[in-house]
Amino acid sequence: MDHFSRESLALRARERFRGEDVVKVLEEVSATRGLPKTIRVDNGPEFISKSLDWWAYFNKVKLDFSRPGKPTDNAFIESFNGTFRIECLNQHWFLSLPEAQVEIDSWREDDNGCRPHSALAGRTPNEFAACSAGPRPG
């Protein structure tokens, strides 16, 4: 999630996420959006992996770890995850990962393009990002 625009940049359906999976998604996103200065992460195994640590080091991206047991350190993503679970994951019964990915992509596109945010002056994340000039903060 881009903290500046509130855009969800990628959501992937997986049975489990490893550090290598996170790196792959970051590579895909950075190919179109560029690299952030900082990525806020929790202490899950996919984020404390050597793969992500090496990727961040070589790309000069700071990994900003939240304090263990302090979800408020990453309030934007915690709020996003709650909305995503209620509005997408709890609403569907997925029979396969490809089917789940289709539904997740649809929800993400709707969230980015149709849902205005009060923090963005009533604009959608896509509208806000399109009208915001210059580099985006980390």
Short mmCIF file of C-alpha atoms in Angstrom, two decimals:
data_model
loop_
_atom_site.label_atom_id
_atom_site.label_comp_id
_atom_site.label_asym_id
_atom_site.label_seq_id
_atom_site.Cartn_x
_atom_site.Cartn_y
_atom_site.Cartn_z
CA MET A 1 0.00 0.00 0.00
CA ASP A 2 1.27 3.43 -0.96
CA HIS A 3 0.85 5.57 2.17
CA PHE A 4 0.84 8.78 0.13
CA SER A 5 -1.93 7.93 -2.35
CA ARG A 6 -3.60 5.11 -0.36
CA GLU A 7 -3.34 2.97 -3.50
CA SER A 8 -3.16 -0.77 -3.16
CA LEU A 9 -0.26 -1.54 -5.46
CA ALA A 10 -0.45 -5.32 -5.38
CA LEU A 11 -2.44 -8.11 -3.77
CA ARG A 12 -1.50 -11.72 -4.39
CA ALA A 13 -3.36 -14.92 -3.57
CA ARG A 14 -1.02 -17.51 -2.07
CA GLU A 15 -1.29 -20.38 0.37
CA ARG A 16 1.71 -18.90 2.14
CA PHE A 17 4.08 -16.03 1.48
CA ARG A 18 7.83 -16.37 1.69
CA GLY A 19 10.43 -13.63 1.47
CA GLU A 20 11.13 -14.60 -2.15
CA ASP A 21 7.45 -14.04 -2.96
CA VAL A 22 7.55 -10.56 -1.40
CA VAL A 23 10.67 -9.71 -3.42
CA LYS A 24 8.99 -10.85 -6.64
CA VAL A 25 5.96 -8.63 -5.99
CA LEU A 26 8.20 -5.68 -5.08
CA GLU A 27 10.14 -6.16 -8.32
CA GLU A 28 6.88 -6.14 -10.31
CA VAL A 29 5.60 -3.00 -8.59
CA SER A 30 8.93 -1.16 -8.77
CA ALA A 31 9.12 -1.79 -12.53
CA THR A 32 6.17 0.56 -13.01
CA ARG A 33 6.24 2.74 -9.88
CA GLY A 34 9.91 3.00 -9.00
CA LEU A 35 11.47 2.14 -5.68
CA PRO A 36 10.28 3.63 -2.40
CA LYS A 37 12.72 5.05 0.11
CA THR A 38 11.11 3.11 2.94
CA ILE A 39 8.79 0.14 3.33
CA ARG A 40 6.90 -0.26 6.61
CA VAL A 41 6.58 -3.95 7.51
CA ASP A 42 5.62 -6.08 10.47
CA ASN A 43 7.75 -8.87 11.89
CA GLY A 44 6.18 -11.71 9.92
CA PRO A 45 8.54 -14.38 8.57
CA GLU A 46 8.13 -13.13 5.00
CA PHE A 47 9.42 -9.69 6.04
CA ILE A 48 12.32 -10.76 8.25
CA SER A 49 13.70 -13.06 5.55
CA LYS A 50 17.19 -12.82 4.14
CA SER A 51 15.70 -12.49 0.64
CA LEU A 52 13.86 -9.29 1.48
CA ASP A 53 16.78 -7.97 3.53
CA TRP A 54 19.18 -8.46 0.60
CA TRP A 55 16.72 -6.93 -1.87
CA ALA A 56 16.26 -3.87 0.35
CA TYR A 57 20.01 -3.50 0.90
CA PHE A 58 20.92 -3.69 -2.78
CA ASN A 59 18.09 -1.35 -3.77
CA LYS A 60 18.82 1.13 -0.95
CA VAL A 61 15.32 0.73 0.50
CA LYS A 62 14.94 1.02 4.26
CA LEU A 63 12.80 -1.63 5.95
CA ASP A 64 10.95 0.07 8.79
CA PHE A 65 9.82 -2.67 11.16
CA SER A 66 6.86 -2.10 13.44
CA ARG A 67 7.35 -2.92 17.09
CA PRO A 68 6.24 -6.46 17.97
CA GLY A 69 2.67 -6.48 19.24
CA LYS A 70 2.03 -2.87 18.13
CA PRO A 71 -0.30 -2.97 15.11
CA THR A 72 -0.90 0.76 15.54
CA ASP A 73 2.65 1.32 14.21
CA ASN A 74 1.22 0.43 10.81
CA ALA A 75 -2.34 1.71 11.16
CA PHE A 76 -2.93 2.35 7.44
CA ILE A 77 -2.25 -1.24 6.45
CA GLU A 78 -4.11 -2.66 9.44
CA SER A 79 -7.18 -0.65 8.43
CA PHE A 80 -6.75 -1.70 4.81
CA ASN A 81 -6.39 -5.37 5.79
CA GLY A 82 -9.58 -5.20 7.86
CA THR A 83 -11.56 -3.65 5.01
CA PHE A 84 -10.10 -6.15 2.53
CA ARG A 85 -11.03 -9.09 4.76
CA ILE A 86 -14.60 -7.86 5.39
CA GLU A 87 -15.38 -6.72 1.83
CA CYS A 88 -13.54 -9.34 -0.21
CA LEU A 89 -12.19 -12.37 1.60
CA ASN A 90 -15.22 -12.92 3.85
CA GLN A 91 -17.62 -12.45 0.92
CA HIS A 92 -16.29 -15.23 -1.30
CA TRP A 93 -15.59 -18.93 -1.17
CA PHE A 94 -12.54 -19.52 -3.36
CA LEU A 95 -12.14 -22.89 -5.06
CA SER A 96 -8.66 -22.17 -6.42
CA LEU A 97 -5.87 -19.63 -6.19
CA PRO A 98 -6.50 -18.36 -9.75
CA GLU A 99 -10.17 -17.79 -8.89
CA ALA A 100 -9.16 -15.99 -5.71
CA GLN A 101 -6.72 -13.80 -7.66
CA VAL A 102 -9.47 -12.73 -10.08
CA GLU A 103 -11.75 -11.67 -7.21
CA ILE A 104 -8.91 -9.97 -5.35
CA ASP A 105 -7.83 -8.04 -8.45
CA SER A 106 -11.40 -6.92 -9.03
CA TRP A 107 -11.74 -5.72 -5.44
CA ARG A 108 -8.38 -3.90 -5.62
CA GLU A 109 -9.34 -2.10 -8.83
CA ASP A 110 -12.64 -1.05 -7.28
CA ASP A 111 -10.96 0.12 -4.08
CA ASN A 112 -8.37 2.16 -5.99
CA GLY A 113 -10.70 3.56 -8.63
CA CYS A 114 -14.18 3.91 -7.12
CA ARG A 115 -13.88 4.51 -3.38
CA PRO A 116 -13.19 8.10 -2.35
CA HIS A 117 -11.14 8.66 0.80
CA SER A 118 -11.67 11.57 3.16
CA ALA A 119 -7.90 11.75 3.71
CA LEU A 120 -7.53 12.38 -0.04
CA ALA A 121 -10.02 15.27 -0.14
CA GLY A 122 -12.79 12.98 -1.34
CA ARG A 123 -10.80 11.61 -4.26
CA THR A 124 -10.12 7.99 -5.06
CA PRO A 125 -6.55 6.77 -4.67
CA ASN A 126 -6.17 6.64 -8.47
CA GLU A 127 -7.45 10.22 -8.87
CA PHE A 128 -5.21 11.47 -6.09
CA ALA A 129 -2.13 9.76 -7.52
CA ALA A 130 -2.86 11.06 -11.03
CA CYS A 131 -3.14 14.69 -9.90
CA SER A 132 -0.17 14.60 -7.52
CA ALA A 133 2.96 15.82 -9.23
CA GLY A 134 6.49 14.88 -8.33
CA PRO A 135 8.08 11.93 -6.58
CA ARG A 136 6.11 10.11 -3.94
CA PRO A 137 7.43 9.97 -0.40
CA GLY A 138 8.81 6.64 0.85
#
